[in-house]
Short mmCIF file of C-alpha atoms in Angstrom, two decimals:
data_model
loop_
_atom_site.label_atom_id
_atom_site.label_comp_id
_atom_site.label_asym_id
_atom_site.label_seq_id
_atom_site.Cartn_x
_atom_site.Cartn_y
_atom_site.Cartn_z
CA UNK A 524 13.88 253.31 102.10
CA UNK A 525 16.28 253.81 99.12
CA UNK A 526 14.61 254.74 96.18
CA UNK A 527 14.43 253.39 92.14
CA UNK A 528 18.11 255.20 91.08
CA UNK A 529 17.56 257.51 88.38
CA UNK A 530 21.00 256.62 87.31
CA UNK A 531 20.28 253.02 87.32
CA UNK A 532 17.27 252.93 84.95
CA UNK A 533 18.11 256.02 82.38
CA UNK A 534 21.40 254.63 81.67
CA UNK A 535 20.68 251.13 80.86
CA UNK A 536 20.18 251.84 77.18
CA UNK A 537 23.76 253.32 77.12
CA UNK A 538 25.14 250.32 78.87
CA UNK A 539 24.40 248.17 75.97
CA UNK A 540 21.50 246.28 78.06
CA UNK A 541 19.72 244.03 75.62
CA UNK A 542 16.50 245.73 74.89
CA UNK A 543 14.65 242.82 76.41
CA UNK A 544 15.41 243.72 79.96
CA UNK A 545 12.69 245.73 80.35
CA UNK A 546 13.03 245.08 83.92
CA UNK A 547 16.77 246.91 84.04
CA UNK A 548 14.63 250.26 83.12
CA UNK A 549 12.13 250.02 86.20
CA UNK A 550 9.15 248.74 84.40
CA UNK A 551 7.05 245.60 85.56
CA UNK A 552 6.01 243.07 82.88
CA UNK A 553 1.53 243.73 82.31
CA UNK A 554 1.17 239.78 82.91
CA UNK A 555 3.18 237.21 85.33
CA UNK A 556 2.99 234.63 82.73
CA UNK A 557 2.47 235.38 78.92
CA UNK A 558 3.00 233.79 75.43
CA UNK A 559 5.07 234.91 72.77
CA UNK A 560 3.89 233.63 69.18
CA UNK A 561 6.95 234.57 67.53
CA UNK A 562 9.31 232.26 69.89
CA UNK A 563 6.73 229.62 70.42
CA UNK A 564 7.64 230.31 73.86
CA UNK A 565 6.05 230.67 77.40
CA UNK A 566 7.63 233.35 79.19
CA UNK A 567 7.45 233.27 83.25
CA UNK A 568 8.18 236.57 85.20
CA UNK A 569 6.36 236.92 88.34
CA UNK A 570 8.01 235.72 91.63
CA UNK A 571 5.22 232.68 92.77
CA UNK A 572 5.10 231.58 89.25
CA UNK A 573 8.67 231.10 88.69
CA UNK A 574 8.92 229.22 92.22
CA UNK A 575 6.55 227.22 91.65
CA UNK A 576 8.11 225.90 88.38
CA UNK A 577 11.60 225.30 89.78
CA UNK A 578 10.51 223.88 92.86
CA UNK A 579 8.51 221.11 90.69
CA UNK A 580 9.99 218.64 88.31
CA UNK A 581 7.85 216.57 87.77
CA UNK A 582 5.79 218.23 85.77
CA UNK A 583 7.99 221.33 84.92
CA UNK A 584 11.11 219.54 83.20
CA UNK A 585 14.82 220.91 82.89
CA UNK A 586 15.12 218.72 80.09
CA UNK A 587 14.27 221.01 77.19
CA UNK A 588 16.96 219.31 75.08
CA UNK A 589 14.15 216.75 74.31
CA UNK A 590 12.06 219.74 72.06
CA UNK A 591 15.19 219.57 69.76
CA UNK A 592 15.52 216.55 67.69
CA UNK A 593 18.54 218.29 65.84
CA UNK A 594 20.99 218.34 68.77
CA UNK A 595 20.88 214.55 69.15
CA UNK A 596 22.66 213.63 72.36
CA UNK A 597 24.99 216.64 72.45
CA UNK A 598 23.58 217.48 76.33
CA UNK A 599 24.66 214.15 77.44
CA UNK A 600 25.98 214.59 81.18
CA UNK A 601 24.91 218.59 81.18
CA UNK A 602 23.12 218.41 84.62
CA UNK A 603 21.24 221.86 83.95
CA UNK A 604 18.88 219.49 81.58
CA UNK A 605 18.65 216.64 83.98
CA UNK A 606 15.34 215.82 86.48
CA UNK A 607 15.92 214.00 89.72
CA UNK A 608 16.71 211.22 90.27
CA UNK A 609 19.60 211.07 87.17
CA UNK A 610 20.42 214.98 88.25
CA UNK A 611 21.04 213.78 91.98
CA UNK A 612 23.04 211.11 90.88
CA UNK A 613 25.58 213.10 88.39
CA UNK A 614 25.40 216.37 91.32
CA UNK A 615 27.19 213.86 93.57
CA UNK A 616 30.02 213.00 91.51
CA UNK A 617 31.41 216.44 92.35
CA UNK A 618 29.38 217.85 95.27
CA UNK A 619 31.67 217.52 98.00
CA UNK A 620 34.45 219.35 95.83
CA UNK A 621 32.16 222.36 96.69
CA UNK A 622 30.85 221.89 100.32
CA UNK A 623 31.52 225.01 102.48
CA UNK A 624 34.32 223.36 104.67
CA UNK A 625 36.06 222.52 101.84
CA UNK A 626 35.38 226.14 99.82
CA UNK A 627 36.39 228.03 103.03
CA UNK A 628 39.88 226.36 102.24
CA UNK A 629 39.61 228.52 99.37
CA UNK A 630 39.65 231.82 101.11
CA UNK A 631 43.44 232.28 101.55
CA UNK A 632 44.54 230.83 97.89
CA UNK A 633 41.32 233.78 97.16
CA UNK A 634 43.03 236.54 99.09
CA UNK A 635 46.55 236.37 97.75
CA UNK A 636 45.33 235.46 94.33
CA UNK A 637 42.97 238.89 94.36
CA UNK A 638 46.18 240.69 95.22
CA UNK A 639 48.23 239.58 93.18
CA UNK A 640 46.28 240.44 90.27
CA UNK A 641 45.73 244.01 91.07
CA UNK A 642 49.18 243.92 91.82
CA UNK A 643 49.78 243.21 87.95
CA UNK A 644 47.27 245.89 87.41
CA UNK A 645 48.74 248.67 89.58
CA UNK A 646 50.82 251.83 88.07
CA UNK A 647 48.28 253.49 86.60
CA UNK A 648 45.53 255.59 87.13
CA UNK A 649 42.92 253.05 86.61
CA UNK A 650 41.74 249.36 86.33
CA UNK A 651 39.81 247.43 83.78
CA UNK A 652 37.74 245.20 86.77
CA UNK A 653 36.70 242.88 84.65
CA UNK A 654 39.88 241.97 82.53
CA UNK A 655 41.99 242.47 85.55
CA UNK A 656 40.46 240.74 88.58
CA UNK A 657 36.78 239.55 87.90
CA UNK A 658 37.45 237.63 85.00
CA UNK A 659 40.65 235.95 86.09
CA UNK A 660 40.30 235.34 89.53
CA UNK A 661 37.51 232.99 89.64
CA UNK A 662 38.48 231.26 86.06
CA UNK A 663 42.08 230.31 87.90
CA UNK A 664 40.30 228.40 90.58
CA UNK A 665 38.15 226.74 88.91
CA UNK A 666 40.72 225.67 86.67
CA UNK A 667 42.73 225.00 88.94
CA UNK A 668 40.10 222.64 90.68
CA UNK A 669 38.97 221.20 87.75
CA UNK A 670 42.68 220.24 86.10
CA UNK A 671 42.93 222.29 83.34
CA UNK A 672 46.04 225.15 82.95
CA UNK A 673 44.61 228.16 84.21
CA UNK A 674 47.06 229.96 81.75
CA UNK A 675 44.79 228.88 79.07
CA UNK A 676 42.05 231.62 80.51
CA UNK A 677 42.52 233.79 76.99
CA UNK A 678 41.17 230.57 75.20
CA UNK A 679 38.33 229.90 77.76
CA UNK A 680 36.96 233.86 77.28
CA UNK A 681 37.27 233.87 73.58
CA UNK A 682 34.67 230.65 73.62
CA UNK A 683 32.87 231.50 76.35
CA UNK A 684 32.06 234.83 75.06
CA UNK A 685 30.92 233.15 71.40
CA UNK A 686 28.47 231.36 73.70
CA UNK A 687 27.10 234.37 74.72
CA UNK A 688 27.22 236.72 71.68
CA UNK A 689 23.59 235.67 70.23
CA UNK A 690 21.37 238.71 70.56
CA UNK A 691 18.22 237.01 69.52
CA UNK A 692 16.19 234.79 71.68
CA UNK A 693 15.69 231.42 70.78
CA UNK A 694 12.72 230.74 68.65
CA UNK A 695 10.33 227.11 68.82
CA UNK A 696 8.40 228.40 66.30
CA UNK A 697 10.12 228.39 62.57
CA UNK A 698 11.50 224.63 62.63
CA UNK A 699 14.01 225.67 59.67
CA UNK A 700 15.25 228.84 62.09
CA UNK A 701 15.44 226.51 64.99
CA UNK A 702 17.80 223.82 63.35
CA UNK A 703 19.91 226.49 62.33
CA UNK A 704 20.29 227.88 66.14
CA UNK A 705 20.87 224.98 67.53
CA UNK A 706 23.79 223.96 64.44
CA UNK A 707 25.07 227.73 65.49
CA UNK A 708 24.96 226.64 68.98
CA UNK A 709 26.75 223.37 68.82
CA UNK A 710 29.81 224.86 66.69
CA UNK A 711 30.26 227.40 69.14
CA UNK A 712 30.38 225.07 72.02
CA UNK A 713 32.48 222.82 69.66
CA UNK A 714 36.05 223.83 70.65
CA UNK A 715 35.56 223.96 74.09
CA UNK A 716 34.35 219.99 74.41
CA UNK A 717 37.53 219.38 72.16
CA UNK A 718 40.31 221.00 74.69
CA UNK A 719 38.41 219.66 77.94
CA UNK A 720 37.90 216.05 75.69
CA UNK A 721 41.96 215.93 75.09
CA UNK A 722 42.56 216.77 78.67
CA UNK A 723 40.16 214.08 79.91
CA UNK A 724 42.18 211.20 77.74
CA UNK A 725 45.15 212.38 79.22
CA UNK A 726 43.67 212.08 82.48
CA UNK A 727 43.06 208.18 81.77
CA UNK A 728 46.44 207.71 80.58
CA UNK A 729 47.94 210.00 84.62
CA UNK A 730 45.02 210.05 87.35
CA UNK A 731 45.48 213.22 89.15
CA UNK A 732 43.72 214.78 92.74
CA UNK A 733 41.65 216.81 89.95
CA UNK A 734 37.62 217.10 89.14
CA UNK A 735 38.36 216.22 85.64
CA UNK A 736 39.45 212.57 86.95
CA UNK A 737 36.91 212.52 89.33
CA UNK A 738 34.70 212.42 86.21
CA UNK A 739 36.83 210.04 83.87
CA UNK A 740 37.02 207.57 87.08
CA UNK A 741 33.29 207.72 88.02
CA UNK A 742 30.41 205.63 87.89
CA UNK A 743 26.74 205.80 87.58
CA UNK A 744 24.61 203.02 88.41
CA UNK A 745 28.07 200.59 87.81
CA UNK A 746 29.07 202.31 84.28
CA UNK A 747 31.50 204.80 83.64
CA UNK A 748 30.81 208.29 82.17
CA UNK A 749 30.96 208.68 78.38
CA UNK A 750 33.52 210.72 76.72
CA UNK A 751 30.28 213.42 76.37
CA UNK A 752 28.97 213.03 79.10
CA UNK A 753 32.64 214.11 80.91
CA UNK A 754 32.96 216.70 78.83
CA UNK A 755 30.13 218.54 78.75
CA UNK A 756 29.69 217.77 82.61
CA UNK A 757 33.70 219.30 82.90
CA UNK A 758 32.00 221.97 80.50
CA UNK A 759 29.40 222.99 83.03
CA UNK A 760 31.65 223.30 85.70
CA UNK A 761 34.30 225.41 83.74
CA UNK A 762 31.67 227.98 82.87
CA UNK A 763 29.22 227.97 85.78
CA UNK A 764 32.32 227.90 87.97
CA UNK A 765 33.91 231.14 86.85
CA UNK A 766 30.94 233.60 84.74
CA UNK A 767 28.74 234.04 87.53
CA UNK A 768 31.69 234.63 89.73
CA UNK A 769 33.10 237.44 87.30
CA UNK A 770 29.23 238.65 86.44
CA UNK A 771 28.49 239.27 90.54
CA UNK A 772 31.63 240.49 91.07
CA UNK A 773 31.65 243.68 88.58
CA UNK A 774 27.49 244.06 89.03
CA UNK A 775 27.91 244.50 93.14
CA UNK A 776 30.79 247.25 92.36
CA UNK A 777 28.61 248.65 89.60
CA UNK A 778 25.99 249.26 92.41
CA UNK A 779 28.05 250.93 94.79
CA UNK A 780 29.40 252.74 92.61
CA UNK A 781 26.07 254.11 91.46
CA UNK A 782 24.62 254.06 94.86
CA UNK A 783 27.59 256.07 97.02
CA UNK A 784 25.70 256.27 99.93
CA UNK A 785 25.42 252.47 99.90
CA UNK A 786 28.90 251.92 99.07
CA UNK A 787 29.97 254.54 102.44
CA UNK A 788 28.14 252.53 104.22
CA UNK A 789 29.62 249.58 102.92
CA UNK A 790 33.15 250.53 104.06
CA UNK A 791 32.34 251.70 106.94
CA UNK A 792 30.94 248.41 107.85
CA UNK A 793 32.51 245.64 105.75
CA UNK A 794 30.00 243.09 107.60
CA UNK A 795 27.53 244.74 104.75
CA UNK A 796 29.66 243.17 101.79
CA UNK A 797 27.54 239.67 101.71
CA UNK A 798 24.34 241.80 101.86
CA UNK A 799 25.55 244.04 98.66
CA UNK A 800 26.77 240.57 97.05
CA UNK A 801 22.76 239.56 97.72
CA UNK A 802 21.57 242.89 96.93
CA UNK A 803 23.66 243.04 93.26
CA UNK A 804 22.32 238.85 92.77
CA UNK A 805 18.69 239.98 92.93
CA UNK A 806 19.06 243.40 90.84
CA UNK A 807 21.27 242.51 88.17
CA UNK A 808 20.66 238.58 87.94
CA UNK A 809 23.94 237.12 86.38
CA UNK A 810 21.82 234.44 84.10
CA UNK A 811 18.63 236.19 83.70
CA UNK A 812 16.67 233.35 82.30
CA UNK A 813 15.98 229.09 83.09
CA UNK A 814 14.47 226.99 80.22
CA UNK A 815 11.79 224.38 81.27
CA UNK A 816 9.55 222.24 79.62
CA UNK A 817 5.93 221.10 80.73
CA UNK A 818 5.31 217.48 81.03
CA UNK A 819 2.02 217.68 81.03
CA UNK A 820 -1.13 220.56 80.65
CA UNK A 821 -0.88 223.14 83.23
CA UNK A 822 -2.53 226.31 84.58
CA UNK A 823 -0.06 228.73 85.71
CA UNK A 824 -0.91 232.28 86.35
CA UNK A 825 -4.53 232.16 84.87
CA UNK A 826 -3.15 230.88 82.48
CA UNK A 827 -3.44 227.35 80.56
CA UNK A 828 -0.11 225.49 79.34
CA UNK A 829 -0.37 222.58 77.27
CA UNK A 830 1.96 219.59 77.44
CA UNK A 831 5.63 220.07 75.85
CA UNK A 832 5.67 223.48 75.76
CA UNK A 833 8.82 225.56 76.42
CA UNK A 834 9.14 228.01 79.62
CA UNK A 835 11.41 231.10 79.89
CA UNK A 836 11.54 230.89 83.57
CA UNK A 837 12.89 235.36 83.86
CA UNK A 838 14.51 234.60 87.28
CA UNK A 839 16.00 238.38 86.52
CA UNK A 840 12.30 239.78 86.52
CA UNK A 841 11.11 237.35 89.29
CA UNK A 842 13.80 239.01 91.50
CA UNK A 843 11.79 242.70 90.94
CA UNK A 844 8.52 241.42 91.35
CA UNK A 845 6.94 243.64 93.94
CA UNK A 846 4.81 241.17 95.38
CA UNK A 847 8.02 239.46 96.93
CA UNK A 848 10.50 242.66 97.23
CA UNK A 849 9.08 246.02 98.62
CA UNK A 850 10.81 248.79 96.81
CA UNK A 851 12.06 246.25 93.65
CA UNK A 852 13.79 248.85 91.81
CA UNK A 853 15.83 250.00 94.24
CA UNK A 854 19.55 248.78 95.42
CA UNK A 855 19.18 248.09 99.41
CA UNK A 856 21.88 246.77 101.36
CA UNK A 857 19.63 246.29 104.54
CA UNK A 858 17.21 244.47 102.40
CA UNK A 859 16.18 241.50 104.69
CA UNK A 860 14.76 238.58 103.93
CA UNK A 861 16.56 238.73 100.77
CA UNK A 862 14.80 235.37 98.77
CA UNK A 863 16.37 235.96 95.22
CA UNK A 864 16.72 233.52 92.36
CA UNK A 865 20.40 234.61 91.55
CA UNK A 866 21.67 231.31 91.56
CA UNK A 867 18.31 229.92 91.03
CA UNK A 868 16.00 227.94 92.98
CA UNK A 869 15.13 223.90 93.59
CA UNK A 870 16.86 221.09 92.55
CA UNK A 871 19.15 222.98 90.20
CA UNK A 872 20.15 225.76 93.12
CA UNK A 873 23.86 226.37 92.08
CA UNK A 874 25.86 223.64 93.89
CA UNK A 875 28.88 226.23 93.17
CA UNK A 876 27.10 229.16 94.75
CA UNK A 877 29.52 228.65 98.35
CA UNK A 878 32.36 229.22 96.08
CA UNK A 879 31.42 231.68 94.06
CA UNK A 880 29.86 233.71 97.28
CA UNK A 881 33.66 233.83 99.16
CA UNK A 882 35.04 234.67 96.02
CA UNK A 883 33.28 237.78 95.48
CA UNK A 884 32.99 238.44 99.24
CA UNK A 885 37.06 238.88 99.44
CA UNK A 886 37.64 240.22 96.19
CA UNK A 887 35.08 242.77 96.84
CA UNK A 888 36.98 243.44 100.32
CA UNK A 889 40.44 243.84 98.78
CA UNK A 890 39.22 246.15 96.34
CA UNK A 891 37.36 248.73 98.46
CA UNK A 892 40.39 248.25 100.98
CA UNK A 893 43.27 249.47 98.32
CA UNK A 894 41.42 251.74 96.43
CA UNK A 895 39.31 254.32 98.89
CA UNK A 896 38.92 256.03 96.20
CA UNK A 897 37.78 253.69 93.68
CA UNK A 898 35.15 255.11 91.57
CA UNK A 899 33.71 254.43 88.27
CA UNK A 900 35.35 256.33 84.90
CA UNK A 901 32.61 258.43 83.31
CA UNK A 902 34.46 259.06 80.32
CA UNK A 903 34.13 254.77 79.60
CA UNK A 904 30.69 253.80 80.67
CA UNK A 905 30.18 249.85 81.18
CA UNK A 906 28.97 247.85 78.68
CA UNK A 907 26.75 244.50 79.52
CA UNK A 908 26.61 241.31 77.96
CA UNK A 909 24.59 241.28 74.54
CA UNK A 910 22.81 238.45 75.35
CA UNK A 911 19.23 238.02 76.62
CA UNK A 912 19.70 235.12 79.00
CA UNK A 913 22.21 236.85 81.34
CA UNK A 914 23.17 240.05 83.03
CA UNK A 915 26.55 241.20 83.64
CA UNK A 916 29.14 243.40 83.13
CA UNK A 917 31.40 242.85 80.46
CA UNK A 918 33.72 246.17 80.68
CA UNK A 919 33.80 248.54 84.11
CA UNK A 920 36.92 250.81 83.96
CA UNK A 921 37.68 252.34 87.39
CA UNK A 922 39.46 255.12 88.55
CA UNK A 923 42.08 254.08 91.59
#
C-alpha cells in the first residue's frame, strides 16, 4: 500500500497552501467537530459528521445567506443556498443540459478542443498547464453551453480569481468585520452579474438554443425568473462549470507527477485515468469547504450545536479521515471504494460533475499521450490558490 509522500506533505508550505490546510501536511484535526470563537464558526472535519450534515436539510440548511442581513437578496436564484423543495425546482431548469447522454456528446468537441490548445502551446520546451489547457478548456464549454463568447475567458479569470483572493476566513463573530466582508464580497462578484445581466437582456430581445435563455424563458411555480435570480443562477454555472474542471485537472497531474510510480502505471494502463481523477478529488479537494446553517439545536460529534449557528462543513479533511480511507495520506490509484466528497455529497452533489469528469478524463489522456515525457519543472514549483475554501493549482509549469 502506497505510503504518505514525503514530497507531498514537506512541500506544501512552498506551494503557497493556505496555512489552514493542515490536512495538505499529513496531520489529522484532534476533534471531528470543534468551535472556533474567533469566526463564530462550527467547523466539521470528520467523514460521518460531514455526511450526516449534507445528507440532511432539514435541519442542516444551505441557506446561510439568511445569517447575513447585509447582503439583502443578492443570493437570489444561487442554488448552492437553496433547501429542497425550491433547490429541486431551480436544479431542473438546467439538469438535462448535463445528463450523461447528453455530456458524452461532449467528448469529441473535448478531444479536438484539448488539442488544439496544446497545439497553440507547442514549440517550446514547456507548458504552463493551467494557462494553456486547464483553464481554457473547460471555461470554452461552458461558455459555449451557457451563451456567452468564450473569447471573453481573460475577463471571466480576472473576476473569478478576485473571488478567490481572500486569505482570511469568514468571521460571524465581529458584526462590524462581517458587514465589511460581505460589502467586499458583493463588489467583487459585482462585474460578473453585470456582463452575464447584459447578455441575458439581449437574450430576451434573440432567444437562442443556449442555457442563458433557458433561464430568461423559465418558470417557477408559473413566474418567470428575476433578472437576479438569472444571473446569479447563469453565475453559478459559469464558475462551477469551469474551476473545478481546471482545479482537478492540474491536481491529478500534480499527483502523478509526484507519485511516478503511479503515473507509469497510469500509462501503461489508461483504464486507471478515472481512478487518478478520483484519487486527485479526494486528496486535493477542489472546494475544500460547504457552509451550512443549523435549523434547530443539535448534537453532532459529542458535541452540542445550538440553533442558527454556522457550519464549515471541511469536505477536504472529511476526504482524509482515516476512519473512511485506510492509508488517507497517501495517493492510491487502486483505491476502491473510493466515497469522496469532491463534488460534495446530498442534495447539492454537483449536477455538473458528468461534465466536468469527461473533461478531465480526455484532457488528462491527450496530455500523457503527447508528452511521454511530461514532467513537472523544479526550477518553478506550483503555487495553489490563496484561499481557504478551495484547493487547486493555480500555476504547474511542465517540461514536454
Amino acid at each position: 500500500m502506497p505510503e504518505i509522500s514525503p514530497v507531498m506533505t514537506s512541500m506544501a508550505d512552498s506551494w503557497g497552501v493556505h496555512p489552514y490546510h493542515f490536512w495538505l501536511r499529513g496531520q489529522q484535526p484532534p476533534e471531528p467537530v470543534t468551535h472556533e470563537p474567533m469566526t463564530g464558526m462550527w467547523n466539521i472535519f470528520g467523514y460521518p459528521e460531514a455526511a450526516e450534515v449534507l445528507s440532511n436539510p432539514q435541519i442542516f440548511s444551505s441557506n446561510t445567506a439568511r445569517l447575513l442581513p447585509e447582503a439583502g437578496d443578492a443570493s437570489a436564484g444561487d442554488m448552492t443556498q437553496m433547501d429542497p423543495p425550491d433547490h429541486f425546482k431551480l436544479r431542473r431548469l438546467v439538469s438535462s443540459a448535463f445528463s450523461r447522454k447528453v455530456v458524452a456528446d461532449h467528448e469529441p468537441q473535448v478531444i479536438e478542443l484539448a488539442n488544439q490548445l496544446l497545439d497553440e502551446a507547442s514549440g517550446k520546451d514547456r507548458i504552463e498547464l493551467v494557462n494553456d489547457l486547464a483553464y481554457p478548456l473547460p471555461v470554452i464549454v461552458i461558455a459555449e453551453m451557457l451563451g456567452v463568447p468564450s473569447s471573453d475567458r481573460h475577463l471571466f479569470k480576472g473576476w473569478v480569481d478576485a473571488l478567490f483572493e481572500q486569505t482570511q476566513q469568514f468571521s460571524f463573530a465581529d458584526d462590524d468585520q462581517r458587514q465589511r466582508d460581505v460589502e467586499e464580497g458583493l463588489n467583487r462578484v459585482r462585474p460578473i452579474l453585470e456582463y452575464l445581466g447584459q447578455h441575458a437582456a439581449e437574450r430576451r430581445r434573440s432567444p437562442r438554443e443556449d442555457l442563458l435563455t433557458r433561464l430568461v424563458q423559465a418558470e417557477v411555480d408559473g413566474e418567470r425568473l428575476t433578472d437576479t435570480e438569472i444571473v446569479n443562477f447563469a453565475n453559478i454555472l459559469l464558475i462551477a462549470g469551469h474551476i473545478t474542471t481546471t482545479m482537478s485537472l492540474a491536481n491529478t497531474v500534480l499527483c502523478l507527477d509526484t507519485h511516478p510510480e503511479q503515473q507509469r502505471a497510469v500509462r501503461a494502463d489508461p483504464s486507471l485515468i478515472p481512478a487518478a481523477i478520483e484519487e486527485s478529488l479526494r486528496l486535493f479537494s477542489p472546494f475544500a469547504a460547504s457552509g451550512r446553517v443549523t435549523n434547530e439545536e443539535v448534537e453532532l460529534g459529542g458535541k452540542k450545536i445550538g440553533a442558527n449557528q454556522m457550519l464549515y462543513v471541511w469536505l477536504a479533511a472529511a476526504n482524509r479521515d482515516e476512519r473512511q480511507f485506510p492509508n488517507p495520506h497517501a495517493f492510491d490509484v487502486s483505491r476502491s471504494p473510493n466515497p469522496h466528497f469532491g463534488f460534495g455529497h446530498g442534495v447539492h452533489h454537483c449536477f455538473g460533475a458528468p461534465l466536468a469528469r469527461l473533461q478531465v478524463r480526455l484532457a488528462l489522456k491527450v496530455l500523457l499521450d503527447r508528452f511521454p515525457e511530461l514532467r513537472r519543472d523544479p526550477d518553478n514549483p506550483p503555487r495553489f490558490m490563496p484561499s481557504p475554501n478551495m484547493t487547486g493549482v493555480t500555476s504547474l509549469t511542465l517540461l514536454v
